[in-house]
Short mmCIF file of C-alpha atoms in Angstrom, two decimals:
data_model
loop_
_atom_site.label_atom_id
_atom_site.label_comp_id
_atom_site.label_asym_id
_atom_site.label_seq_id
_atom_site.Cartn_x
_atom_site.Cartn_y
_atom_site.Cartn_z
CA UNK A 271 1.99 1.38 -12.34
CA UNK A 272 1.46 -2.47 -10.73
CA UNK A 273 -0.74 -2.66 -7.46
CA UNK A 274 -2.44 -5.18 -6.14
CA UNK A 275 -5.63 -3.38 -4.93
CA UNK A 276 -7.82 -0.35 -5.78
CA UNK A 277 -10.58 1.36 -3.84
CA UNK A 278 -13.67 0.84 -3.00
CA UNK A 279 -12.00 -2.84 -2.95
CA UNK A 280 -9.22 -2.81 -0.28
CA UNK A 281 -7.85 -5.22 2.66
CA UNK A 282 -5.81 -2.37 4.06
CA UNK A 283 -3.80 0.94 3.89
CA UNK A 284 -2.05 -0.09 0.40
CA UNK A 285 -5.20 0.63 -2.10
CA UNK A 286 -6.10 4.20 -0.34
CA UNK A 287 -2.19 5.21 -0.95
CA UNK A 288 -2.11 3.90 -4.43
CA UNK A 289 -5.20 5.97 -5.27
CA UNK A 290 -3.93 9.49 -3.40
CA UNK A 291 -0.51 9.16 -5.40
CA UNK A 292 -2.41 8.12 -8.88
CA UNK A 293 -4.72 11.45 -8.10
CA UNK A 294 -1.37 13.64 -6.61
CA UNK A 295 0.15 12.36 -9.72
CA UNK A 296 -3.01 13.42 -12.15
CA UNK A 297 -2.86 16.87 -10.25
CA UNK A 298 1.12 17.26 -11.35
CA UNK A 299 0.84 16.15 -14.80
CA UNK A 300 1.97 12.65 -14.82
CA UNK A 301 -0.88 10.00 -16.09
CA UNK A 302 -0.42 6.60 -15.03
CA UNK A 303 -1.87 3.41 -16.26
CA UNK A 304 -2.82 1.24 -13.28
CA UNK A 305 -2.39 -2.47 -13.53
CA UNK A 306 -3.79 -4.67 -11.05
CA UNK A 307 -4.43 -8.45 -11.13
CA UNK A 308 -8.83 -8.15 -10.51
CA UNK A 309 -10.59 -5.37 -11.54
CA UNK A 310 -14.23 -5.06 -10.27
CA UNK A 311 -14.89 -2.01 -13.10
CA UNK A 312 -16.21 -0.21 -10.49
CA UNK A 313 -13.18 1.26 -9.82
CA UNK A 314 -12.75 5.28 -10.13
CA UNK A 315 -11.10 5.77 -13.11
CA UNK A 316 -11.26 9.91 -13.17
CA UNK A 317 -7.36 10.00 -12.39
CA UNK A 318 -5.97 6.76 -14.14
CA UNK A 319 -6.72 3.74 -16.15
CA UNK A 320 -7.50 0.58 -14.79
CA UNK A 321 -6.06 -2.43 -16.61
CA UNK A 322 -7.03 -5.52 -15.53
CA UNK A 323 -4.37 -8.24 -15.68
CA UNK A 324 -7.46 -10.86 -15.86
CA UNK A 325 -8.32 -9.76 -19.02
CA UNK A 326 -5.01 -9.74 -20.79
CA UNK A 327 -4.01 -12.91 -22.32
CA UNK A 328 -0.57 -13.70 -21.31
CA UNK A 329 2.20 -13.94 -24.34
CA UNK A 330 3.36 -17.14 -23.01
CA UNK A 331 2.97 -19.79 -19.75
CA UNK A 332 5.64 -20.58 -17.70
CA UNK A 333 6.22 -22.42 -14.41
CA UNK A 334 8.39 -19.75 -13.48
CA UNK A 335 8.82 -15.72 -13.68
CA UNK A 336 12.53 -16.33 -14.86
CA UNK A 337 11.67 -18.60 -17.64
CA UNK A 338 8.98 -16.03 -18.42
CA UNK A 339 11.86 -13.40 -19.02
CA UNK A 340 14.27 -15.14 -20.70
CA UNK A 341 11.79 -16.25 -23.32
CA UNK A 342 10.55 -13.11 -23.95
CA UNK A 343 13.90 -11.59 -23.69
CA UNK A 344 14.67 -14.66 -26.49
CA UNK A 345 11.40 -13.87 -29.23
CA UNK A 346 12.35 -9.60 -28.63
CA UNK A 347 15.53 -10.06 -29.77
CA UNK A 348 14.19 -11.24 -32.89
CA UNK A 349 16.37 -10.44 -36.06
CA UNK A 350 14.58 -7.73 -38.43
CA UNK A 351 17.69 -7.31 -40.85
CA UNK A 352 16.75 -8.48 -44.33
CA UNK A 353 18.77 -7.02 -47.78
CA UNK A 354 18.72 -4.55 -50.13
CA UNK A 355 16.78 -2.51 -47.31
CA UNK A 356 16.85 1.58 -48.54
CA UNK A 357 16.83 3.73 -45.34
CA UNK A 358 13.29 5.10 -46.07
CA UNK A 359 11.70 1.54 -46.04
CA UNK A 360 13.77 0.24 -42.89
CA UNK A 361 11.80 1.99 -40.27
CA UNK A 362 8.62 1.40 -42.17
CA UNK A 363 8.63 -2.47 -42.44
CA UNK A 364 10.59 -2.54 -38.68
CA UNK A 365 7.16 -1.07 -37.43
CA UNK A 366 5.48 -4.15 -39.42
CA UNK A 367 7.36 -6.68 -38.31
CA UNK A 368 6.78 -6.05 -35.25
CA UNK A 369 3.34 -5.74 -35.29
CA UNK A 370 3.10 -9.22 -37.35
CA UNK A 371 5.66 -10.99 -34.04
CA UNK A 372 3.64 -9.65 -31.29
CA UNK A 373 0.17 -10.60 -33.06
CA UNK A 374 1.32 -14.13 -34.19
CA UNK A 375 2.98 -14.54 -30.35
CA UNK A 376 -0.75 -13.27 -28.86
CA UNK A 377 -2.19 -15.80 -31.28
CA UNK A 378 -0.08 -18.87 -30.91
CA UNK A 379 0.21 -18.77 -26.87
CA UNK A 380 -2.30 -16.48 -25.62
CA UNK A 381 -4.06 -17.39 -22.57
CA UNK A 382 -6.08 -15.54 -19.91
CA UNK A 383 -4.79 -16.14 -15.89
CA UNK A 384 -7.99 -15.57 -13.69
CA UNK A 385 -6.90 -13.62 -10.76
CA UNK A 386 -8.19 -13.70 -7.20
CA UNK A 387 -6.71 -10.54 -6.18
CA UNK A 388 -6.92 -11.72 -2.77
CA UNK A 389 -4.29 -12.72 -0.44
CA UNK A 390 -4.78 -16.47 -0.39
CA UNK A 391 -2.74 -19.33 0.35
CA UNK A 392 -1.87 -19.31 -3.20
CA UNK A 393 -0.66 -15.79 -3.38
CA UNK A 394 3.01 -16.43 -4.20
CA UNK A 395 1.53 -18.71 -7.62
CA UNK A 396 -0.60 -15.26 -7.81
CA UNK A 397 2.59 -13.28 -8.02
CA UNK A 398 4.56 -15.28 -10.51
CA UNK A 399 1.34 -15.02 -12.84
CA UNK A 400 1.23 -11.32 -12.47
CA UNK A 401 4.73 -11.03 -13.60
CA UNK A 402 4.25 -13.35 -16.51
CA UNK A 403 1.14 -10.60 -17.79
CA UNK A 404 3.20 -7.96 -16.44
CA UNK A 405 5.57 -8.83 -19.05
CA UNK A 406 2.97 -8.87 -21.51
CA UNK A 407 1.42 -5.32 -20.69
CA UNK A 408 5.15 -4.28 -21.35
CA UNK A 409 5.19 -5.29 -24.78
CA UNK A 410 1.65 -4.06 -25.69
CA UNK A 411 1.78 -0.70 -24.12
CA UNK A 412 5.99 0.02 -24.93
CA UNK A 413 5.69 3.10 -26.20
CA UNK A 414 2.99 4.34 -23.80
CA UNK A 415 5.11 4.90 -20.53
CA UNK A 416 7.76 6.05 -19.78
CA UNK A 417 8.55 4.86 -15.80
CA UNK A 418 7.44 1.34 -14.51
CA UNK A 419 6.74 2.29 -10.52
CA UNK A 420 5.64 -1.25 -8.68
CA UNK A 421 3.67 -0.92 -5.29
CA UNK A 422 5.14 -3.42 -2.27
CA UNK A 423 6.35 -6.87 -3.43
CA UNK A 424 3.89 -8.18 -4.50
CA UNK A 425 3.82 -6.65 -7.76
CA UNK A 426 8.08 -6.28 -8.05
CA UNK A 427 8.26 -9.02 -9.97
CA UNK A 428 5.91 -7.75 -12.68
CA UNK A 429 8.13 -4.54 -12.53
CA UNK A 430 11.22 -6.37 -13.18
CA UNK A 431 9.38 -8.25 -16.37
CA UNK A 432 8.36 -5.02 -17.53
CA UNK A 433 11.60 -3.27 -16.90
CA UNK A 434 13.82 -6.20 -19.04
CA UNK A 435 11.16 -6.25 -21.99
CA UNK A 436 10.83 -2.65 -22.19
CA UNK A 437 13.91 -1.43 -21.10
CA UNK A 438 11.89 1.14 -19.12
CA UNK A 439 13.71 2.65 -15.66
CA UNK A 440 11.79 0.89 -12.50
CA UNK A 441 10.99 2.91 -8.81
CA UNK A 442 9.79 -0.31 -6.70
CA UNK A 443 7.56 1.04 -3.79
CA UNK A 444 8.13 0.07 -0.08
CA UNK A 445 4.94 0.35 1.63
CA UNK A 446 6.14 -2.84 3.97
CA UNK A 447 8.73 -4.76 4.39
CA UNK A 448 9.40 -8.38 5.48
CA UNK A 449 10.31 -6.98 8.91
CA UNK A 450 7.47 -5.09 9.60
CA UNK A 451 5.26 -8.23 8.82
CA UNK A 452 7.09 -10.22 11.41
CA UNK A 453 10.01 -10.35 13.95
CA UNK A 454 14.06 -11.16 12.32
CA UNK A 455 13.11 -14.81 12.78
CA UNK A 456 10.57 -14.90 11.65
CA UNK A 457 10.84 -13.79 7.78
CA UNK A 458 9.65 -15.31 4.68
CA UNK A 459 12.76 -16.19 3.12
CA UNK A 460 10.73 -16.47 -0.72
CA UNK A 461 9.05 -12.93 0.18
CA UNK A 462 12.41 -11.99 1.29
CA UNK A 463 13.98 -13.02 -1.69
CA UNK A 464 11.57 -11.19 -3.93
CA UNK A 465 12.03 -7.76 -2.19
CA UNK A 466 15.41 -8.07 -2.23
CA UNK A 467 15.58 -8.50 -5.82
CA UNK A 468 13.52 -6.14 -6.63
CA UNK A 469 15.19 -3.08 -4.31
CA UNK A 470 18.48 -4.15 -6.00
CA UNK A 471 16.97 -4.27 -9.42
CA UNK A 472 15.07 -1.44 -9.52
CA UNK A 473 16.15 2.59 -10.66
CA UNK A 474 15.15 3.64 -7.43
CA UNK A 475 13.70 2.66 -4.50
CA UNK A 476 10.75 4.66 -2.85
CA UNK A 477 10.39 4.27 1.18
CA UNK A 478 7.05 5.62 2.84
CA UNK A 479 9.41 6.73 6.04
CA UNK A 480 12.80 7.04 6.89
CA UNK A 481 11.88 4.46 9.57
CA UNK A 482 11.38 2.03 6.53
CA UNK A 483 14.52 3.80 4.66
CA UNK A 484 17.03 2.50 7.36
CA UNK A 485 15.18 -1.20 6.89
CA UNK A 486 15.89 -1.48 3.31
CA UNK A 487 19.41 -0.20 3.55
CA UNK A 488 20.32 -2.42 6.46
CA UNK A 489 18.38 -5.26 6.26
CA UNK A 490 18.61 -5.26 2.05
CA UNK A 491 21.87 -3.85 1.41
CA UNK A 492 20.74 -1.34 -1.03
CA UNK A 493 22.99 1.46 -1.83
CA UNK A 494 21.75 4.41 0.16
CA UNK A 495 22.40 6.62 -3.05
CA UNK A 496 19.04 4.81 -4.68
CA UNK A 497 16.80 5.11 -1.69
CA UNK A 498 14.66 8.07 -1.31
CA UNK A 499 11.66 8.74 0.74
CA UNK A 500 8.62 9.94 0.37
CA UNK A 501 6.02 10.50 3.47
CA UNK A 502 2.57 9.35 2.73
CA UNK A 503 -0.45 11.92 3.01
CA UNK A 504 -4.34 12.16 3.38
CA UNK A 505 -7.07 12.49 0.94
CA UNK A 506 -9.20 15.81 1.98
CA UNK A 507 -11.25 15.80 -1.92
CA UNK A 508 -13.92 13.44 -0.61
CA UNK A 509 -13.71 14.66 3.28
CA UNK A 510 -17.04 15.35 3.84
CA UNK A 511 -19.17 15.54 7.69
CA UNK A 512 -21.04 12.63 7.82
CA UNK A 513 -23.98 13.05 10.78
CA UNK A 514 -24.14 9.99 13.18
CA UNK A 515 -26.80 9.53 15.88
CA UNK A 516 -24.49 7.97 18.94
CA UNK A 517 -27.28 5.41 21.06
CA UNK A 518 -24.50 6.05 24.31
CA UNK A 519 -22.98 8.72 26.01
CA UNK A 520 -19.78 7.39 27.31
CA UNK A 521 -16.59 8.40 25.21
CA UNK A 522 -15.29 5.84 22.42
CA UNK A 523 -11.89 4.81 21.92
CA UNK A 524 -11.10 3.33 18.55
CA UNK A 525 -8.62 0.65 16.80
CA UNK A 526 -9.20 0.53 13.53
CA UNK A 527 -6.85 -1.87 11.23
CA UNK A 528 -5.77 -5.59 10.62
CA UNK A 529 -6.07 -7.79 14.09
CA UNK A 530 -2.39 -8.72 13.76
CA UNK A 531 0.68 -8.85 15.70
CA UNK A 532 1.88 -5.98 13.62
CA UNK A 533 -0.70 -3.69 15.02
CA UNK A 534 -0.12 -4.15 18.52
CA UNK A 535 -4.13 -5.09 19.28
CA UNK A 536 -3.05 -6.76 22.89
CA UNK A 537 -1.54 -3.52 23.78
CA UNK A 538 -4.51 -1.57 23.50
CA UNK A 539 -6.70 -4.01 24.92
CA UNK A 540 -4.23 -3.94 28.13
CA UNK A 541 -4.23 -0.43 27.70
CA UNK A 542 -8.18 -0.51 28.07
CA UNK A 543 -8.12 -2.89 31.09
CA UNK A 544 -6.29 0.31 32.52
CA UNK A 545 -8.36 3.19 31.68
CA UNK A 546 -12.01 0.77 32.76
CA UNK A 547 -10.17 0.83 36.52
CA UNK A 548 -10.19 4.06 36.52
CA UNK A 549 -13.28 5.83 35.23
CA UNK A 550 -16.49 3.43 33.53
CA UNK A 551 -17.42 6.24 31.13
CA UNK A 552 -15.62 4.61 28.28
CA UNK A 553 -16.21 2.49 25.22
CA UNK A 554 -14.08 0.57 23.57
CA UNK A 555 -13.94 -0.40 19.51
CA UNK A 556 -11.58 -2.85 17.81
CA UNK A 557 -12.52 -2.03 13.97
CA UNK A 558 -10.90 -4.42 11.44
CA UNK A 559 -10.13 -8.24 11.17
CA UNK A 560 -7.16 -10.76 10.92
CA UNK A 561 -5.19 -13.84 12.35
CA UNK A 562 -5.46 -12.32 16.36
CA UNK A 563 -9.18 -12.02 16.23
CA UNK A 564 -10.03 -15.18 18.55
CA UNK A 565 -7.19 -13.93 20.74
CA UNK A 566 -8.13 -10.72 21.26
CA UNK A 567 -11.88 -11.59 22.18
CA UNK A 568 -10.76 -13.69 24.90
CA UNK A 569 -7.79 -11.35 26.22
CA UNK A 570 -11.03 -8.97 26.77
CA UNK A 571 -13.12 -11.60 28.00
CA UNK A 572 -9.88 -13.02 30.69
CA UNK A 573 -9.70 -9.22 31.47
CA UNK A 574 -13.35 -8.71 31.96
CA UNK A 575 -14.10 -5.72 30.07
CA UNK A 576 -16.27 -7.45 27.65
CA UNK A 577 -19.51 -4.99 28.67
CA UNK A 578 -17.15 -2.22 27.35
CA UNK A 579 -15.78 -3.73 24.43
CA UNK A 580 -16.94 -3.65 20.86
CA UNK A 581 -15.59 -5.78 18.08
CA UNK A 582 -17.35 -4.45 14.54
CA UNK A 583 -15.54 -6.75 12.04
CA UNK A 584 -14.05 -5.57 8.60
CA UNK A 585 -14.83 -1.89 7.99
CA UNK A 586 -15.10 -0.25 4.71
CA UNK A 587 -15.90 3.22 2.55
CA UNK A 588 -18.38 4.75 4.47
CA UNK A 589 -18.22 2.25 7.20
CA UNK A 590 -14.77 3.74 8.50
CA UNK A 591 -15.56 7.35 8.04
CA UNK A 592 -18.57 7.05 10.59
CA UNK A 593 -16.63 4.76 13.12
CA UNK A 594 -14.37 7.81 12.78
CA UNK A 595 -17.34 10.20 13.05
CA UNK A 596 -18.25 7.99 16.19
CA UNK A 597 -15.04 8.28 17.76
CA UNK A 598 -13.29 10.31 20.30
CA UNK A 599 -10.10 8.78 20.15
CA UNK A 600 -8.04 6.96 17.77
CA UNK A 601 -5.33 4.52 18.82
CA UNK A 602 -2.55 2.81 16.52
CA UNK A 603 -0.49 1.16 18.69
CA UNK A 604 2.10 -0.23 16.24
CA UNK A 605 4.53 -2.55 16.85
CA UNK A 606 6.21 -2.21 13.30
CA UNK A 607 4.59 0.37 11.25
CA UNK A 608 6.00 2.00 7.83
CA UNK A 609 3.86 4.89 8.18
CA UNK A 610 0.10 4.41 8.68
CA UNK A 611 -2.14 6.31 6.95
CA UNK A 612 -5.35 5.47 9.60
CA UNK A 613 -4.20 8.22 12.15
CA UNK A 614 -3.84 10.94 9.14
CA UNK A 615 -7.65 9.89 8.09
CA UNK A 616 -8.42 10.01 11.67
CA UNK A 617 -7.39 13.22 12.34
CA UNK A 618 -9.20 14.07 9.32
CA UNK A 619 -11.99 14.21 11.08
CA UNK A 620 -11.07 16.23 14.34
CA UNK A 621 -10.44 12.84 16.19
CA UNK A 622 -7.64 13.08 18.60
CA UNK A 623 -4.93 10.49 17.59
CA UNK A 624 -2.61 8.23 19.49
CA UNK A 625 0.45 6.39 17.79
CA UNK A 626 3.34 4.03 18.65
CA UNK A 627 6.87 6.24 18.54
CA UNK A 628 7.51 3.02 16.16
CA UNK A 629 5.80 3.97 13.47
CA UNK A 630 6.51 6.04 10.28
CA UNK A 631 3.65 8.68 10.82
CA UNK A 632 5.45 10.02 13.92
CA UNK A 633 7.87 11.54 11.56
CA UNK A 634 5.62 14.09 10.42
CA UNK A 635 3.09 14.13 12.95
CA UNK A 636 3.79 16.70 15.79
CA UNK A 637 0.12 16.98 17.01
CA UNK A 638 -0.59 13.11 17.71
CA UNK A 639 0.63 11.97 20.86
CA UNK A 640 3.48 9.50 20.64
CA UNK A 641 4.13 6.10 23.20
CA UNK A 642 6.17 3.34 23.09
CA UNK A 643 4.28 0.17 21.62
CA UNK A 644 5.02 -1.41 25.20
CA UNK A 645 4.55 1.11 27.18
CA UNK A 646 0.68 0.31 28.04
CA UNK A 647 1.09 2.44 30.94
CA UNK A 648 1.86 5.82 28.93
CA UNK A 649 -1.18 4.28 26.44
CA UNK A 650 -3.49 4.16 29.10
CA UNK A 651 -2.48 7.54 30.56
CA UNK A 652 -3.29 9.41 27.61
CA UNK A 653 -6.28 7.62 26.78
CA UNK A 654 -7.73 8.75 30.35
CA UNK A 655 -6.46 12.45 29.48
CA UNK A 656 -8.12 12.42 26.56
CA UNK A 657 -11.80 11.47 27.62
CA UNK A 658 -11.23 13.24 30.73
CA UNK A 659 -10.11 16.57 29.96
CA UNK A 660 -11.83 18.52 26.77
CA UNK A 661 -9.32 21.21 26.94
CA UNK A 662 -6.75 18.85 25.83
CA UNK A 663 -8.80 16.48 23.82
CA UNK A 664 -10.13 20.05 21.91
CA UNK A 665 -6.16 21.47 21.18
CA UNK A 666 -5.06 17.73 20.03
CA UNK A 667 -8.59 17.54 17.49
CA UNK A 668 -7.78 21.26 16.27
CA UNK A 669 -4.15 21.30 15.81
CA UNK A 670 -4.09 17.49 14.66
CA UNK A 671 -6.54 18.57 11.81
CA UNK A 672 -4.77 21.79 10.73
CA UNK A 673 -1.66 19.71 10.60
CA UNK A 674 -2.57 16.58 8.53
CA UNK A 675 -4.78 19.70 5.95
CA UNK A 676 -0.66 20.17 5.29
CA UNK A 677 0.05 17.10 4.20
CA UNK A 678 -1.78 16.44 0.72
CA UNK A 679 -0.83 14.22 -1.64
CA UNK A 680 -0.15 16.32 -4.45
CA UNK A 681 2.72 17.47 -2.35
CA UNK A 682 4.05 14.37 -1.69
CA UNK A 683 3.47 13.01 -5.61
CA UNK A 684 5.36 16.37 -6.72
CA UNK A 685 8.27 14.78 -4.91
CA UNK A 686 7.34 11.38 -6.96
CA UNK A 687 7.63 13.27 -10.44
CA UNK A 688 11.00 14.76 -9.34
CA UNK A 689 12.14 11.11 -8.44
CA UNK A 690 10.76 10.18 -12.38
CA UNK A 691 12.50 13.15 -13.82
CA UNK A 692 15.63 11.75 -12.35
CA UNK A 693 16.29 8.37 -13.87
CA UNK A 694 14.42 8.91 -17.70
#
């Protein structure tokens, strides 16, 4: 399995779903070796092994991932026929000659890529590197896997170098796409190109929401046949109630992800401006960080609601669990969201939820309320219902927590192993 990131050390909603599907996974029998380009080592390892790609010296350097292949595709293909060979010595000196190729190759070109692991201006350099030790991991661990399953595309590349060396099926992982990032104009074309190739390329392709299925069929031409999805779900094994000591008494209203277009933060900070005309008994948080940030605080400033607005930054681990704890409504106002596993953790704890109709969640969420992105009006309305009427706000917290309790990972990774079964 190829991620990118692994908890406790995660820029978003990626990292928590790759470690509830390495644990579902665990839980139904499937063990997965986790590859991801910087390991901190303080990564839980109870459910999978960690590999990290710094520490494996790549089998060769190339300027490109292509290259990369089609030399390693060139030294594999390496002729082990000799004469006079009985047929109880050919398998025997096979397994040696191999062994002597892949130790003289390590020798001769090995070299260690240091990887941030970050999402950097030089991510897409990053990504060609991964695939190069991606290749690599394929021919040291061959005949330790049987799948290759690559998270977003980031890491598709390294599936498809680990697919032609090993000749292992491949699931690439949808988690995003180009078009949830930004609008049709809009699109990385080189990020675009790498998805593409590795939807088409790949065994099967797994979506997080039908929302995201559609994408990938009509956006990416992939045959429908390939496609399946599978709904993310919400960790409950670490749940615990964490005790916070609240210093007001007005109600809080959370946001809690990246400050990005694709979140729809001006939306609930119009949404706010609403609800503060209204009634005054009302906080409001904006959790998280990212490329709006400076925009945001002065859409609240131009507004005036700045002596009921909050900004805390980047929020991790515990950090998020007592925002939630704080919290006595949660807001994802999406403008493009695969699925969005924030409400689901939300919810989690017996916060009331609010999400955008455009997001993949609102599939399987019956208990959340559900608005238009746009419709700031319908936000705001249900905001105010919410802090303003604890029948309603007690019904949404109570069937909102019994409903996500449903959705557990091992259910959805027992759906993963099927998809597994299915193309070895």
């Amino acid at each position: 399995m190829f991620g990118w990131e692994f908890p406790p050390h995660i820029a978003g909603g990626l990292g928590t779903a790759c470690k509830g599907i390495v644990e579902g996974l665990a839980h139904n029998g499937v063990e997965t070796l986790f590859v991801m380009p910087s390991a901190s080592g303080d990564e839980d390892q109870t459910y999978t092994r960690i590999i990290n790609a710094s520490d494996v010296a790549v089998a060769d350097v190339c300027s490109t991932v292509d290259e990369f292949i089609d030399k390693v595709k060139f030294i594999k293909v390496d002729s082990n026929l000799q004469p006079y060979f009985d047929p109880q010595d050919f398998d025997r000196i096979l397994e040696e000659e191999k062994k002597r190729q892949t130790t003289e190759y390590r020798l001769r070109f090995g070299q260690k890529f240091k990887f941030s692991g970050k999402y950097g201006a030089n991510l897409l350099d990053e990504v060609s590197r991964y695939a190069q030790v991606g290749g690599t991991i394929a021919l040291e661990y061959a005949g330790q896997f049987d799948v290759i399953h690559a998270h977003d595309w980031l890491t598709y590349l390294a599936g498809i170098a680990a697919k032609e060396i090993s000749g292992k099926p491949l699931v690439v992982h949808v988690h995003a796409t180009s078009f949830d990032r930004g609008t049709d104009d809009m699109v990385d074309s080189r990020v675009y190109a790498i998805e593409r190739r590795g939807m088409e390329l790949a065994d099967r392709v797994v979506t997080v929401s039908d929302l995201t299925r559609n994408i990938v069929i009509n956006k990416y031409g992939i045959d429908p046949a390939k496609v399946v999805t599978v709904h993310n779900a919400v960790d409950f094994s670490g749940k615990e109630d964490i005790e916070v000591e609240r210093g007001v008494k007005d109600k809080v209203v959370t946001f809690l992800g990246r400050i990005t277009f694709q979140k729809g933060p001006e939306y609930f900070i119009d949404a706010a401006a609403k609800v503060l005309k209204r009634t005054r008994n009302v906080r409001f948080v904006m959790a998280g960080s990212g490329d709006m940030m400076t925009r945001a605080i002065r859409q609240v400033a131009r507004l005036g609601i700045s002596d009921r607005f909050h900004f805390t930054g980047f929020l991790r681990g515990q950090e998020v669990q007592k925002m939630f704890a704080l919290s006595d409504v949660y807001i994802m106002p999406s403008v493009s969201e695969p699925f969005g596993i924030s409400p689901l953790e939300a919810m989690r704890t017996n916060v009331p939820s609010i999400i955008s109709k455009q997001s993949g969640a609102a599939e399987v969420l019956k208990y959340a309320l559900k608005v238009d992105f746009w419709d700031v009006d319908a936000l705001a309305d249900d905001i105010y219902a919410l802090v303003k009427y604890p029948a309603l706000s007690d019904f949404a917290a109570k069937e909102g927590y019994d409903e996500v309790n449903n959705l557990k990972w091992n259910n959805a990774t027992a759906k993963l192993k099927k998809v597994y079964e299915s193309i070895i």
